[in-house]
PDB file of C-alpha atoms in Angstrom:
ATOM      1  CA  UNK A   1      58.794 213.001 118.511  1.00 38.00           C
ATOM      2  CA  UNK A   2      57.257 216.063 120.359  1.00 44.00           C
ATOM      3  CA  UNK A   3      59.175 219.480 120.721  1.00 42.00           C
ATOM      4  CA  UNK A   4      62.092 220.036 118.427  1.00 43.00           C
ATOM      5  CA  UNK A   5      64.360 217.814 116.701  1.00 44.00           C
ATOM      6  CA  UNK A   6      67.465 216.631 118.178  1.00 52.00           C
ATOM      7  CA  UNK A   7      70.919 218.548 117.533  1.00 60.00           C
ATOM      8  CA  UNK A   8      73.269 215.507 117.012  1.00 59.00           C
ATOM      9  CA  UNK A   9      75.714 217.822 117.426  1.00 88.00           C
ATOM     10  CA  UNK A  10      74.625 218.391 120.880  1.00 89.00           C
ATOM     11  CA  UNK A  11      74.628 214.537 120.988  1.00 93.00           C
ATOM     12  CA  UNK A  12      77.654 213.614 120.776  1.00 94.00           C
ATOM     13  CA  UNK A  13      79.228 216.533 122.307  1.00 95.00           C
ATOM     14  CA  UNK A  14      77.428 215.442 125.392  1.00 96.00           C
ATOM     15  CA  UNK A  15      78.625 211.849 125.120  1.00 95.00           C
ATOM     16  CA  UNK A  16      81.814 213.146 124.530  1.00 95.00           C
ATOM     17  CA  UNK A  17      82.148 215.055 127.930  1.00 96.00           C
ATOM     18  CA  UNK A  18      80.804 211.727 129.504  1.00 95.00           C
ATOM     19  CA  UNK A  19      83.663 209.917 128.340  1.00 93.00           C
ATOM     20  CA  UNK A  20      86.163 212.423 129.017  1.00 93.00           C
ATOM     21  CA  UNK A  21      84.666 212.871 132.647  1.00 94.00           C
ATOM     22  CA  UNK A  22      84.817 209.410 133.448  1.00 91.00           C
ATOM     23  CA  UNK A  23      88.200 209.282 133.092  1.00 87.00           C
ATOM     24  CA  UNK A  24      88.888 211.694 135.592  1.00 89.00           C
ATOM     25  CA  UNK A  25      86.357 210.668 137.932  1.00 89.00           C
ATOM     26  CA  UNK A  26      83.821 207.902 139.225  1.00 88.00           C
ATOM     27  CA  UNK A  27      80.569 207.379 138.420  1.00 91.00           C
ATOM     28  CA  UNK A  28      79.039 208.418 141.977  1.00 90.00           C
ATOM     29  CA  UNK A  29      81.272 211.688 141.602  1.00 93.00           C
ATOM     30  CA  UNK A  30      79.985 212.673 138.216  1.00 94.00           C
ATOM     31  CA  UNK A  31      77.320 214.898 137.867  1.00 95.00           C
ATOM     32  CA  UNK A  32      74.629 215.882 135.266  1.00 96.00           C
ATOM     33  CA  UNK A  33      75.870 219.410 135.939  1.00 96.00           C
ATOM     34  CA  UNK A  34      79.662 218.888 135.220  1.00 97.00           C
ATOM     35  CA  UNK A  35      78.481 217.171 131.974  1.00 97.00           C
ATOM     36  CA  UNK A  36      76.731 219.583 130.950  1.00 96.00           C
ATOM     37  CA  UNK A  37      79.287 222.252 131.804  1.00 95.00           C
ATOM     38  CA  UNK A  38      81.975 220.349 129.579  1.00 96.00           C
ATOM     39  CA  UNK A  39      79.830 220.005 126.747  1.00 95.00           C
ATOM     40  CA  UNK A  40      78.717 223.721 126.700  1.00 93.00           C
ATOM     41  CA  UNK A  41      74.828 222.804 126.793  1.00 94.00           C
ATOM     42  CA  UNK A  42      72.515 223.960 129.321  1.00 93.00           C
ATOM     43  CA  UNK A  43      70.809 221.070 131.679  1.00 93.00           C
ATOM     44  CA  UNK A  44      67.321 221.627 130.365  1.00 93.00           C
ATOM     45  CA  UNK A  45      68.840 219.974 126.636  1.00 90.00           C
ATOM     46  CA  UNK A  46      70.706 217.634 128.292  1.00 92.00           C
ATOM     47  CA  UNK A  47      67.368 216.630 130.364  1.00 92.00           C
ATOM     48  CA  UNK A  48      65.364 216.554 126.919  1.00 91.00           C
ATOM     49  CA  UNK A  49      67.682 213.944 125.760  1.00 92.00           C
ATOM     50  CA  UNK A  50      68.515 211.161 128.996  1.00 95.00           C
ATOM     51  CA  UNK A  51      66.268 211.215 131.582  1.00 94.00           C
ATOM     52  CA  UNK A  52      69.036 210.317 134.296  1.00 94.00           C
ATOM     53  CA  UNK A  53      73.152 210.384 134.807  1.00 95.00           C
ATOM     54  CA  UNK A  54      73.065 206.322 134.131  1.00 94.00           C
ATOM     55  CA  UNK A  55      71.234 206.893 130.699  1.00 95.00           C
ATOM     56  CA  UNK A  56      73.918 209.311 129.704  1.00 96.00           C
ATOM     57  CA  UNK A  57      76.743 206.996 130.614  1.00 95.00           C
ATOM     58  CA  UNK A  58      75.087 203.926 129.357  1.00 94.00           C
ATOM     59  CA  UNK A  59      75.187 205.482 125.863  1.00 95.00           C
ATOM     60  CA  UNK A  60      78.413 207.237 126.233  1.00 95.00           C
ATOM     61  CA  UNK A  61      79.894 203.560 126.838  1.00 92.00           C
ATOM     62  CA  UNK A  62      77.503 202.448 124.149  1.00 92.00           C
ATOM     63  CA  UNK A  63      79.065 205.075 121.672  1.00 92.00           C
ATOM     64  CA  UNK A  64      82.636 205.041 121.962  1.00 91.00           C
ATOM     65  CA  UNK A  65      83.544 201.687 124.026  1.00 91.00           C
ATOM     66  CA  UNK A  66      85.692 199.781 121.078  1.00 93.00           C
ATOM     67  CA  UNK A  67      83.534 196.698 119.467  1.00 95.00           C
ATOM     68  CA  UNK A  68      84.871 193.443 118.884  1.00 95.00           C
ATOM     69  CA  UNK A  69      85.469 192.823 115.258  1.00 95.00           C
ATOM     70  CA  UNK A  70      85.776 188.737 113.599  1.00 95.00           C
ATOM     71  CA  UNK A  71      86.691 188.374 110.103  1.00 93.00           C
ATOM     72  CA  UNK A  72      84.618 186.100 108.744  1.00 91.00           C
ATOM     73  CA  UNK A  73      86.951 185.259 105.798  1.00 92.00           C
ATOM     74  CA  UNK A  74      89.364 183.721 107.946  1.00 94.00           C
ATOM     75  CA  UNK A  75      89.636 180.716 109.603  1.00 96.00           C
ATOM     76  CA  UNK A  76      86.712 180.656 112.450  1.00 96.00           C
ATOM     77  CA  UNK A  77      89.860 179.690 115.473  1.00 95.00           C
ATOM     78  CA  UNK A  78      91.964 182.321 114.197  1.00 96.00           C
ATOM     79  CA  UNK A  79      89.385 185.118 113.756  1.00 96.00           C
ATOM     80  CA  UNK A  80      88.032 184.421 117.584  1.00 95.00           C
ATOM     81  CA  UNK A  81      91.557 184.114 118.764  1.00 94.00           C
ATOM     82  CA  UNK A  82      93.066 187.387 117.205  1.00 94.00           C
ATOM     83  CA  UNK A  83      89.492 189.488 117.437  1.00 95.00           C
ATOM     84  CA  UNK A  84      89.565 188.720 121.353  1.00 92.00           C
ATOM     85  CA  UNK A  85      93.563 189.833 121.030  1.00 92.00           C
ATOM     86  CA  UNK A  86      92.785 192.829 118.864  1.00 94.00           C
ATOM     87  CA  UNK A  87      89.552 193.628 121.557  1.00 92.00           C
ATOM     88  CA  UNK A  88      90.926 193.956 124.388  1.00 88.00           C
ATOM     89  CA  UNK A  89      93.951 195.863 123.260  1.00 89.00           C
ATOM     90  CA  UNK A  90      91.296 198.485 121.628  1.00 91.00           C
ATOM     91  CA  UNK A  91      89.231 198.351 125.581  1.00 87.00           C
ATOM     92  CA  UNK A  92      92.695 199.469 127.176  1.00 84.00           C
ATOM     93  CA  UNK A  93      94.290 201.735 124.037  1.00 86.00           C
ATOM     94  CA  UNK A  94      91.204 203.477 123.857  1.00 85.00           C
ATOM     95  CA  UNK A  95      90.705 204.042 127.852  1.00 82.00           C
ATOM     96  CA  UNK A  96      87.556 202.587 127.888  1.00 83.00           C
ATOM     97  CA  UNK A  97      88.806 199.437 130.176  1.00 80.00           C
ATOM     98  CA  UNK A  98      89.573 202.021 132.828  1.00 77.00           C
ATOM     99  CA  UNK A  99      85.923 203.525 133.633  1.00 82.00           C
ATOM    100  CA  UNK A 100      84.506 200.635 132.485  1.00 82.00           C
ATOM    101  CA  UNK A 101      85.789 198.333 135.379  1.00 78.00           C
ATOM    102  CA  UNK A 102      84.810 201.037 137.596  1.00 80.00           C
ATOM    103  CA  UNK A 103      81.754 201.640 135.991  1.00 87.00           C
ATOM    104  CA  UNK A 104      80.603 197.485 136.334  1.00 84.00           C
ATOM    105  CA  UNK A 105      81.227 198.122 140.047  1.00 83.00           C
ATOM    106  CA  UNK A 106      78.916 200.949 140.531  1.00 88.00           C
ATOM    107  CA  UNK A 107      76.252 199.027 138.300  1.00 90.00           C
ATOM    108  CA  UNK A 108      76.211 196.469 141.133  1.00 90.00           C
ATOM    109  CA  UNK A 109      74.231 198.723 143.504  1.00 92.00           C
ATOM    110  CA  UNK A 110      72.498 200.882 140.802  1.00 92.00           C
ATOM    111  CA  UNK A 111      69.817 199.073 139.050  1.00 94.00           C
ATOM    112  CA  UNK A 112      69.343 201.856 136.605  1.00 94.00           C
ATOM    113  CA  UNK A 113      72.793 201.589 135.407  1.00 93.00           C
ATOM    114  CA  UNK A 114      72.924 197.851 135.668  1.00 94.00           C
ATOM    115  CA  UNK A 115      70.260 198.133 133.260  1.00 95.00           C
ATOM    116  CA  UNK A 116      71.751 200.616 131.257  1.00 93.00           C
ATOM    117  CA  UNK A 117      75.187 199.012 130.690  1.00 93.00           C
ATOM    118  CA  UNK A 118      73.646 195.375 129.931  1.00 94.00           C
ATOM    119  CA  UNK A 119      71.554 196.850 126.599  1.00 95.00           C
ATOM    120  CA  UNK A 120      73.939 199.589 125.532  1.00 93.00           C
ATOM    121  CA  UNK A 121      77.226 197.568 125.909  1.00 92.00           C
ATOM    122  CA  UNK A 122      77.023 194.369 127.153  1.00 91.00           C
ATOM    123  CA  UNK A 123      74.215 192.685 124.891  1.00 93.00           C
ATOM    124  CA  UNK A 124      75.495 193.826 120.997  1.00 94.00           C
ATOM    125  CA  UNK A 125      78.651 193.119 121.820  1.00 93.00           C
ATOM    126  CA  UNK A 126      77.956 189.523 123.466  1.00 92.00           C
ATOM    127  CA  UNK A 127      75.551 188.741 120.571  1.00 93.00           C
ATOM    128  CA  UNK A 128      79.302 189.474 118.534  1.00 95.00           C
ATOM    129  CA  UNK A 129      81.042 187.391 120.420  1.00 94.00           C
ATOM    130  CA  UNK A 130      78.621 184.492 120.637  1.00 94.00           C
ATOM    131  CA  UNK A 131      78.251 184.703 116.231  1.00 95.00           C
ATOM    132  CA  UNK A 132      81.948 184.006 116.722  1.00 96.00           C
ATOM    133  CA  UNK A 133      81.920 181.053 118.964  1.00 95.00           C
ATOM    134  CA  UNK A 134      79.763 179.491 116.891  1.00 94.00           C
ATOM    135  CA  UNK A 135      81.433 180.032 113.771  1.00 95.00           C
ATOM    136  CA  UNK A 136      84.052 177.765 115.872  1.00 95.00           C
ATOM    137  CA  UNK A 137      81.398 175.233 116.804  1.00 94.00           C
ATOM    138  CA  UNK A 138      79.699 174.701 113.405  1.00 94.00           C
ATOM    139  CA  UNK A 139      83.452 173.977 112.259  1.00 95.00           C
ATOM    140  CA  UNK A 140      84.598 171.873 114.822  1.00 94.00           C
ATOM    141  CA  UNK A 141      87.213 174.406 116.068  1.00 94.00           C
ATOM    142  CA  UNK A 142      86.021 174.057 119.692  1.00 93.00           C
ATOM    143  CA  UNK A 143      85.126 171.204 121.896  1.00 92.00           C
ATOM    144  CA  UNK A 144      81.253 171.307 121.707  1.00 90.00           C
ATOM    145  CA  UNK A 145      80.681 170.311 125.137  1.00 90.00           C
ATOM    146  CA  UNK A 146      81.856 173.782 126.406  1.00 89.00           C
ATOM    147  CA  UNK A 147      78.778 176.463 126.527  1.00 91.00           C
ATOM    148  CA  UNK A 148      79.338 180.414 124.470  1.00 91.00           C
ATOM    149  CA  UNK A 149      79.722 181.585 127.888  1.00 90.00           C
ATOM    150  CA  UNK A 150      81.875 179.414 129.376  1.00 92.00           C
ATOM    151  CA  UNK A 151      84.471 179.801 126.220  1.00 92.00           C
ATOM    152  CA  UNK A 152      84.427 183.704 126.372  1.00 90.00           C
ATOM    153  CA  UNK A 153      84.796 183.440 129.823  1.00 89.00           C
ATOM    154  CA  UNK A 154      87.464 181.274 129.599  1.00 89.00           C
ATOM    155  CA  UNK A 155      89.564 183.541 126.869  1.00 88.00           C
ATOM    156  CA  UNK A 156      88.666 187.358 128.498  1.00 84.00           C
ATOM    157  CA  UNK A 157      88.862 185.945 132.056  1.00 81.00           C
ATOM    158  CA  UNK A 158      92.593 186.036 132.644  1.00 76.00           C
ATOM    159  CA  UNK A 159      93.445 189.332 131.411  1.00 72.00           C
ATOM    160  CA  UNK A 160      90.231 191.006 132.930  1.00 71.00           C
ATOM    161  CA  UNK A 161      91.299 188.930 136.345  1.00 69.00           C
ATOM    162  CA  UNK A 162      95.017 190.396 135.463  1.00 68.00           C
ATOM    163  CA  UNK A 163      93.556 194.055 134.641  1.00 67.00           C
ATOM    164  CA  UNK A 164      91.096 194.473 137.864  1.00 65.00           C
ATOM    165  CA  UNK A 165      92.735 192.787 140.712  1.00 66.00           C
ATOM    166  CA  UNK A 166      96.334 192.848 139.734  1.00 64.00           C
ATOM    167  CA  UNK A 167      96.692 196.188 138.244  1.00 65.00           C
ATOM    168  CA  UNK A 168      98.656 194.536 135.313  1.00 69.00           C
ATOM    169  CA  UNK A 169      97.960 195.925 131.806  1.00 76.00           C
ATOM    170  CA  UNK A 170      98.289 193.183 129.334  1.00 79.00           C
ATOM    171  CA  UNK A 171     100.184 194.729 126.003  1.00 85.00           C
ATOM    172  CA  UNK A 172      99.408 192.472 122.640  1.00 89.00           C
ATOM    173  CA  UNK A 173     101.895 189.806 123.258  1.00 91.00           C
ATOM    174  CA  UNK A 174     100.386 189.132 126.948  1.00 88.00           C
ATOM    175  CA  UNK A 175      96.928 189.000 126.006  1.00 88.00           C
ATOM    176  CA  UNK A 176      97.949 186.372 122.441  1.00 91.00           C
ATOM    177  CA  UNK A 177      99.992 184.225 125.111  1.00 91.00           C
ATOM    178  CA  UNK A 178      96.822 184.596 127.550  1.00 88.00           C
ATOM    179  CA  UNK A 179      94.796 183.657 125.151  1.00 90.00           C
ATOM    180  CA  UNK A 180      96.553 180.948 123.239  1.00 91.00           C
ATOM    181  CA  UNK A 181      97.291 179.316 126.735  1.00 91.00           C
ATOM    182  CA  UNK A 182      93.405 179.033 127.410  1.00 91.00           C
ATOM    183  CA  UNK A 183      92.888 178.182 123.922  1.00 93.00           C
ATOM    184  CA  UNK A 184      94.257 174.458 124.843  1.00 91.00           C
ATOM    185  CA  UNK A 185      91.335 173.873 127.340  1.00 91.00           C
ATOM    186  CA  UNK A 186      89.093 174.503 124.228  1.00 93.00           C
ATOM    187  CA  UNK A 187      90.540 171.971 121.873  1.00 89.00           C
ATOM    188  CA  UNK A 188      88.251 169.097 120.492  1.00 87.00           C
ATOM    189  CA  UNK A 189      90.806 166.989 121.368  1.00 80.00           C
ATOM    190  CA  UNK A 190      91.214 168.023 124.611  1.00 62.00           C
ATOM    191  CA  UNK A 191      89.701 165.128 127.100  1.00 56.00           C
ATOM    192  CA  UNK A 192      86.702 165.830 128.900  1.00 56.00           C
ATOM    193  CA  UNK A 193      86.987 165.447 132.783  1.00 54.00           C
ATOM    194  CA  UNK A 194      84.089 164.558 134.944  1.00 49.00           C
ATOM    195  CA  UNK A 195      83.956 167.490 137.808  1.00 49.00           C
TER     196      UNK A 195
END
């Protein structure tokens, strides 16, 4: 690495007045300036560190966006089932559901961010989720005709659908009836339709 050595300090005080930023404002309105005014750096650090406004939000989101968490000592159903549950209440606890919706609907016309979001968020946390669906496969949990993304699709759908278009905040009992509802579509024994 040339020049000096990064301050995490400076780090995570900068992806800390990303986070807090976004959840006053959008993306478009955000500014390297502001961010760099609520961490207490000067722009030239912040510029040494992410080249652009979408690298410092993609690992901002990256940093403190909640991760999905399976036990894998429990029963391979049950872990998916209460780790999508336990998820999604984090996502909306946490705040991070909020700028994150709005976020995915800037990334649509910013490639950079696009980008961004897909390797810093999107991709560990679907490599999580898909370990977990398989778990269910392997075991027999889940009908095996149904593809990783069509089950996780199936079980964050409704509340996402719920959350984005209907305004409606889904508290822990929702989101377990929401998903043990959709849960039925997955069962082995569950007849297969021709479309």
């Amino acid at each position: 690495m040339n020049g000096r050595p990064r301050r995490l300090d400076v780090d995570e005080a900068v992806l800390q007045a990303t986070v807090d930023l976004l959840a006053t404002t959008s993306f478009a309105q955000l500014s390297i300036e502001q961010i760099a005014k609520k961490a207490g750096v000067g722009k030239p650090a912040l510029y040494r560190r992410w080249p652009s406004k979408a690298a410092v939000v993609a690992d901002a989101l990256g940093r403190f966006a909640p991760v999905p968490h399976f036990d894998p000592k429990r029963d391979p159903a049950d872990s998916l089932r209460r780790g999508l549950v336990d998820f999604a209440i984090a996502m909306i606890e946490s705040g991070t559901a909020h700028w994150l919706y709005s976020l995915l609907g800037e990334a649509r016309t910013d490639p950079e961010l696009a980008a961004g979001i897909k390797a810093r968020y999107l991709a560990p946390r679907q490599d999580i989720f898909e370990t977990a669906i398989r778990r269910c496969l392997d075991a027999g949990a889940i009908r095996r005709d149904v593809s990783p993304d069509t089950v996780l699709s199936l079980l964050m759908g409704p509340p996402m659908h719920g959350w984005t278009l209907m305004g409606i905040q889904p508290d822990k009992k929702q989101m377990t009836e929401l998903v043990k509802t959709a849960w039925v579509a997955l069962d082995p024994k569950h007849p297969e339709e021709e479309p």
